[in-house]
Amino acid sequence: MNNQAPVIRARGLSKRFGELTAVDGLDLTVNKAEVFGFLGPNGCGKSTTIRMLCGLLLPSSGEIEVLGYQIPRDAEELKRRIGYMTQKFSLYEDLTVAENLEFLAAIQGLRGKPARTRINELLERYWLGDRRKQMAGTLSGGQRQRLALAGAVLHKPDLLLLDEPTSAVDPQSRREFWESLFELADAGTTLLVSTHYMDEAERCTRLGILDAGRLVADGSPAELMSALPGRPLLIECSQPRQVQRALQNQPDIISTAQIGATLRVLSAATDAANPIRQRLSDLGIEARVSETEANLEDVFVSVTHKPVTAAQVSP
Ligand SMILES: Nc1ncnc2c1ncn2[C@@H]1O[C@H](COP(=O)(O)OP(=O)(O)OP(=O)(O)O)[C@@H](O)[C@H]1O
């Protein structure tokens, strides 16, 4: 494979389940050593896309090339070169930490000293050295995901596909997990990670936002934020709900979200502050309106027209 060739290249990728189009004409390119984030509302087609890219699910139409392999035709060869991990713990709960990795190594034909060396290295790297004899079923959420990651990279894959790997873990474990992902990317592994969390999305080198099976934004977090149409504004007031009602259904207002006593408003107009000040003053509402820096939540709301839920915002 030529070094310049993308690691993942999908064109016109679609998946239909009966009447439902889960993935709709997706064009996607992921380059070597990128940490490509897949962000999108529930049910927008992230898992379905990842499963097609791994060769686990047949597309209804479209072309996929991963690491130079045509998928689904070369899916068996591809499996040896990729790691795949989901939020659901897929290892054996009644085997110990070390036994799980030994089992995976044996399946991949890695035995004896090379297997022991690699397993010890992974147990150290993923802070599981003192847990090697513990049953996997008794590990904490964060430890389970670190074990699953160790299992997914045991055979040193060139590409790692992770489907919401941190959904079931606490914020501290999520940060540690992401440090491990960056170590892998630094060593040349390409990563595609789906997530619900904005703080994780912000850390990706490039992001694709999916909505109803379509790619509605693609770029680095900084590029997406600078391309945001219109302006985010902060409105400080004593009655944010009253202000929210006053601005709802106004032309140019894309979204309003209450954060404590402040209202965050996204407006499609470039000079939105003055008309808003005027409208609130006409209604006799006292408020301080100021422009603010765009963040990824603004991008998400503007391209999907869906609110960001509390669970998606960094704790
Ligand atoms: N095997 C299946 N049969 C029928 N419908 C399916 C199947 N798999 C997925 N879907 C539907 O396809 C759509 C996309 O699902 P998918 O799991 O890819 O979304 P997602 O973006 O990963 O969602 P979430 O963030 O909630 O995990 C959903 O409406 C889902 O119900």
mmCIF file of N, CA and C and ligand atoms in Angstrom, residues 15-18 20-23 40-51 57 87 163-164 194-196 210 213, ligand 1:
data_model
loop_
_atom_site.group_PDB
_atom_site.id
_atom_site.type_symbol
_atom_site.label_atom_id
_atom_site.label_comp_id
_atom_site.label_asym_id
_atom_site.label_seq_id
_atom_site.Cartn_x
_atom_site.Cartn_y
_atom_site.Cartn_z
ATOM 1 N N LYS A 15 -26.606 1.655 3.837
ATOM 2 C CA LYS A 15 -27.145 0.425 4.416
ATOM 3 C C LYS A 15 -28.613 0.620 4.703
ATOM 4 N N ARG A 16 -29.402 -0.251 4.133
ATOM 5 C CA ARG A 16 -30.846 -0.204 4.400
ATOM 6 C C ARG A 16 -31.246 -1.431 5.209
ATOM 7 N N PHE A 17 -32.099 -1.213 6.210
ATOM 8 C CA PHE A 17 -32.712 -2.314 6.948
ATOM 9 C C PHE A 17 -34.198 -2.220 6.618
ATOM 10 N N GLY A 18 -34.671 -3.005 5.664
ATOM 11 C CA GLY A 18 -36.071 -2.883 5.232
ATOM 12 C C GLY A 18 -36.331 -1.475 4.739
ATOM 13 N N LEU A 20 -35.931 1.250 6.433
ATOM 14 C CA LEU A 20 -35.060 2.250 7.084
ATOM 15 C C LEU A 20 -33.700 2.350 6.380
ATOM 16 N N THR A 21 -33.315 3.594 6.054
ATOM 17 C CA THR A 21 -31.965 3.805 5.517
ATOM 18 C C THR A 21 -31.098 4.272 6.676
ATOM 19 N N ALA A 22 -30.260 3.379 7.190
ATOM 20 C CA ALA A 22 -29.445 3.698 8.378
ATOM 21 C C ALA A 22 -28.202 4.477 7.989
ATOM 22 N N VAL A 23 -27.634 4.176 6.827
ATOM 23 C CA VAL A 23 -26.466 4.906 6.317
ATOM 24 C C VAL A 23 -26.791 5.260 4.868
ATOM 25 N N GLY A 40 -22.397 11.950 16.527
ATOM 26 C CA GLY A 40 -23.748 12.084 15.972
ATOM 27 C C GLY A 40 -24.784 11.659 16.973
ATOM 28 N N PRO A 41 -26.032 12.096 16.752
ATOM 29 C CA PRO A 41 -27.106 11.745 17.688
ATOM 30 C C PRO A 41 -27.353 10.231 17.698
ATOM 31 N N ASN A 42 -28.079 9.756 18.693
ATOM 32 C CA ASN A 42 -28.431 8.334 18.774
ATOM 33 C C ASN A 42 -29.080 7.879 17.480
ATOM 34 N N GLY A 43 -28.665 6.711 17.029
ATOM 35 C CA GLY A 43 -29.323 6.103 15.875
ATOM 36 C C GLY A 43 -28.964 6.725 14.540
ATOM 37 N N CYS A 44 -27.903 7.546 14.484
ATOM 38 C CA CYS A 44 -27.593 8.228 13.219
ATOM 39 C C CYS A 44 -26.791 7.334 12.269
ATOM 40 N N GLY A 45 -26.363 6.168 12.722
ATOM 41 C CA GLY A 45 -25.692 5.230 11.816
ATOM 42 C C GLY A 45 -24.209 5.022 12.080
ATOM 43 N N LYS A 46 -23.718 5.456 13.239
ATOM 44 C CA LYS A 46 -22.278 5.321 13.527
ATOM 45 C C LYS A 46 -21.859 3.839 13.599
ATOM 46 N N SER A 47 -22.581 3.073 14.422
ATOM 47 C CA SER A 47 -22.204 1.658 14.593
ATOM 48 C C SER A 47 -22.353 0.900 13.278
ATOM 49 N N THR A 48 -23.413 1.180 12.563
ATOM 50 C CA THR A 48 -23.648 0.485 11.292
ATOM 51 C C THR A 48 -22.495 0.762 10.332
ATOM 52 N N THR A 49 -22.037 2.013 10.281
ATOM 53 C CA THR A 49 -20.924 2.358 9.387
ATOM 54 C C THR A 49 -19.662 1.613 9.812
ATOM 55 N N ILE A 50 -19.360 1.648 11.113
ATOM 56 C CA ILE A 50 -18.136 0.993 11.591
ATOM 57 C C ILE A 50 -18.185 -0.498 11.285
ATOM 58 N N ARG A 51 -19.330 -1.104 11.474
ATOM 59 C CA ARG A 51 -19.437 -2.553 11.219
ATOM 60 C C ARG A 51 -19.251 -2.867 9.736
ATOM 61 N N LEU A 57 -20.595 -6.366 8.408
ATOM 62 C CA LEU A 57 -21.964 -6.151 7.921
ATOM 63 C C LEU A 57 -21.878 -5.801 6.436
ATOM 64 N N GLN A 87 -18.566 -0.780 23.032
ATOM 65 C CA GLN A 87 -18.833 -0.443 24.436
ATOM 66 C C GLN A 87 -19.218 -1.691 25.227
ATOM 67 N N ASP A 163 -16.055 1.594 18.809
ATOM 68 C CA ASP A 163 -17.437 2.058 18.771
ATOM 69 C C ASP A 163 -17.884 2.429 20.185
ATOM 70 N N GLU A 164 -17.905 3.718 20.464
ATOM 71 C CA GLU A 164 -18.263 4.245 21.795
ATOM 72 C C GLU A 164 -17.554 3.477 22.907
ATOM 73 N N SER A 194 -16.012 6.248 17.558
ATOM 74 C CA SER A 194 -17.303 6.939 17.662
ATOM 75 C C SER A 194 -17.517 7.341 19.113
ATOM 76 N N THR A 195 -18.149 8.452 19.295
ATOM 77 C CA THR A 195 -18.369 8.950 20.658
ATOM 78 C C THR A 195 -19.631 9.805 20.722
ATOM 79 N N HIS A 196 -20.150 9.904 21.947
ATOM 80 C CA HIS A 196 -21.254 10.823 22.216
ATOM 81 C C HIS A 196 -20.746 12.086 22.886
ATOM 82 N N LEU A 210 -22.272 12.735 11.842
ATOM 83 C CA LEU A 210 -23.298 12.000 11.100
ATOM 84 C C LEU A 210 -24.670 12.421 11.593
ATOM 85 N N GLY A 213 -27.751 9.126 9.000
ATOM 86 C CA GLY A 213 -27.015 8.323 8.021
ATOM 87 C C GLY A 213 -26.192 9.107 7.036
HETATM 88 N N1 LIG B 1 -29.809 -5.116 12.364
HETATM 89 C C1 LIG B 1 -30.643 -4.085 12.301
HETATM 90 N N2 LIG B 1 -31.902 -4.224 11.873
HETATM 91 C C2 LIG B 1 -32.755 -3.177 11.776
HETATM 92 N N3 LIG B 1 -32.410 -1.901 12.075
HETATM 93 C C3 LIG B 1 -31.159 -1.696 12.513
HETATM 94 C C4 LIG B 1 -30.209 -2.762 12.650
HETATM 95 N N4 LIG B 1 -29.036 -2.232 13.103
HETATM 96 C C5 LIG B 1 -29.244 -0.905 13.249
HETATM 97 N N5 LIG B 1 -30.514 -0.581 12.892
HETATM 98 C C6 LIG B 1 -31.101 0.770 12.889
HETATM 99 O O1 LIG B 1 -30.263 1.600 12.118
HETATM 100 C C7 LIG B 1 -30.196 2.923 12.677
HETATM 101 C C8 LIG B 1 -28.749 3.275 12.934
HETATM 102 O O2 LIG B 1 -28.288 2.487 14.029
HETATM 103 P P1 LIG B 1 -26.783 2.574 14.575
HETATM 104 O O3 LIG B 1 -26.681 1.578 15.687
HETATM 105 O O4 LIG B 1 -25.839 2.464 13.454
HETATM 106 O O5 LIG B 1 -26.749 4.057 15.160
HETATM 107 P P2 LIG B 1 -25.692 4.746 16.117
HETATM 108 O O6 LIG B 1 -25.409 6.074 15.533
HETATM 109 O O7 LIG B 1 -24.540 3.843 16.360
HETATM 110 O O8 LIG B 1 -26.558 4.911 17.443
HETATM 111 P P3 LIG B 1 -26.131 5.015 18.987
HETATM 112 O O9 LIG B 1 -25.329 6.269 19.117
HETATM 113 O O10 LIG B 1 -27.455 5.104 19.683
HETATM 114 O O11 LIG B 1 -25.360 3.763 19.311
HETATM 115 C C9 LIG B 1 -31.052 2.874 13.930
HETATM 116 O O12 LIG B 1 -32.326 3.394 13.598
HETATM 117 C C10 LIG B 1 -31.126 1.398 14.269
HETATM 118 O O13 LIG B 1 -32.319 1.082 14.959
#
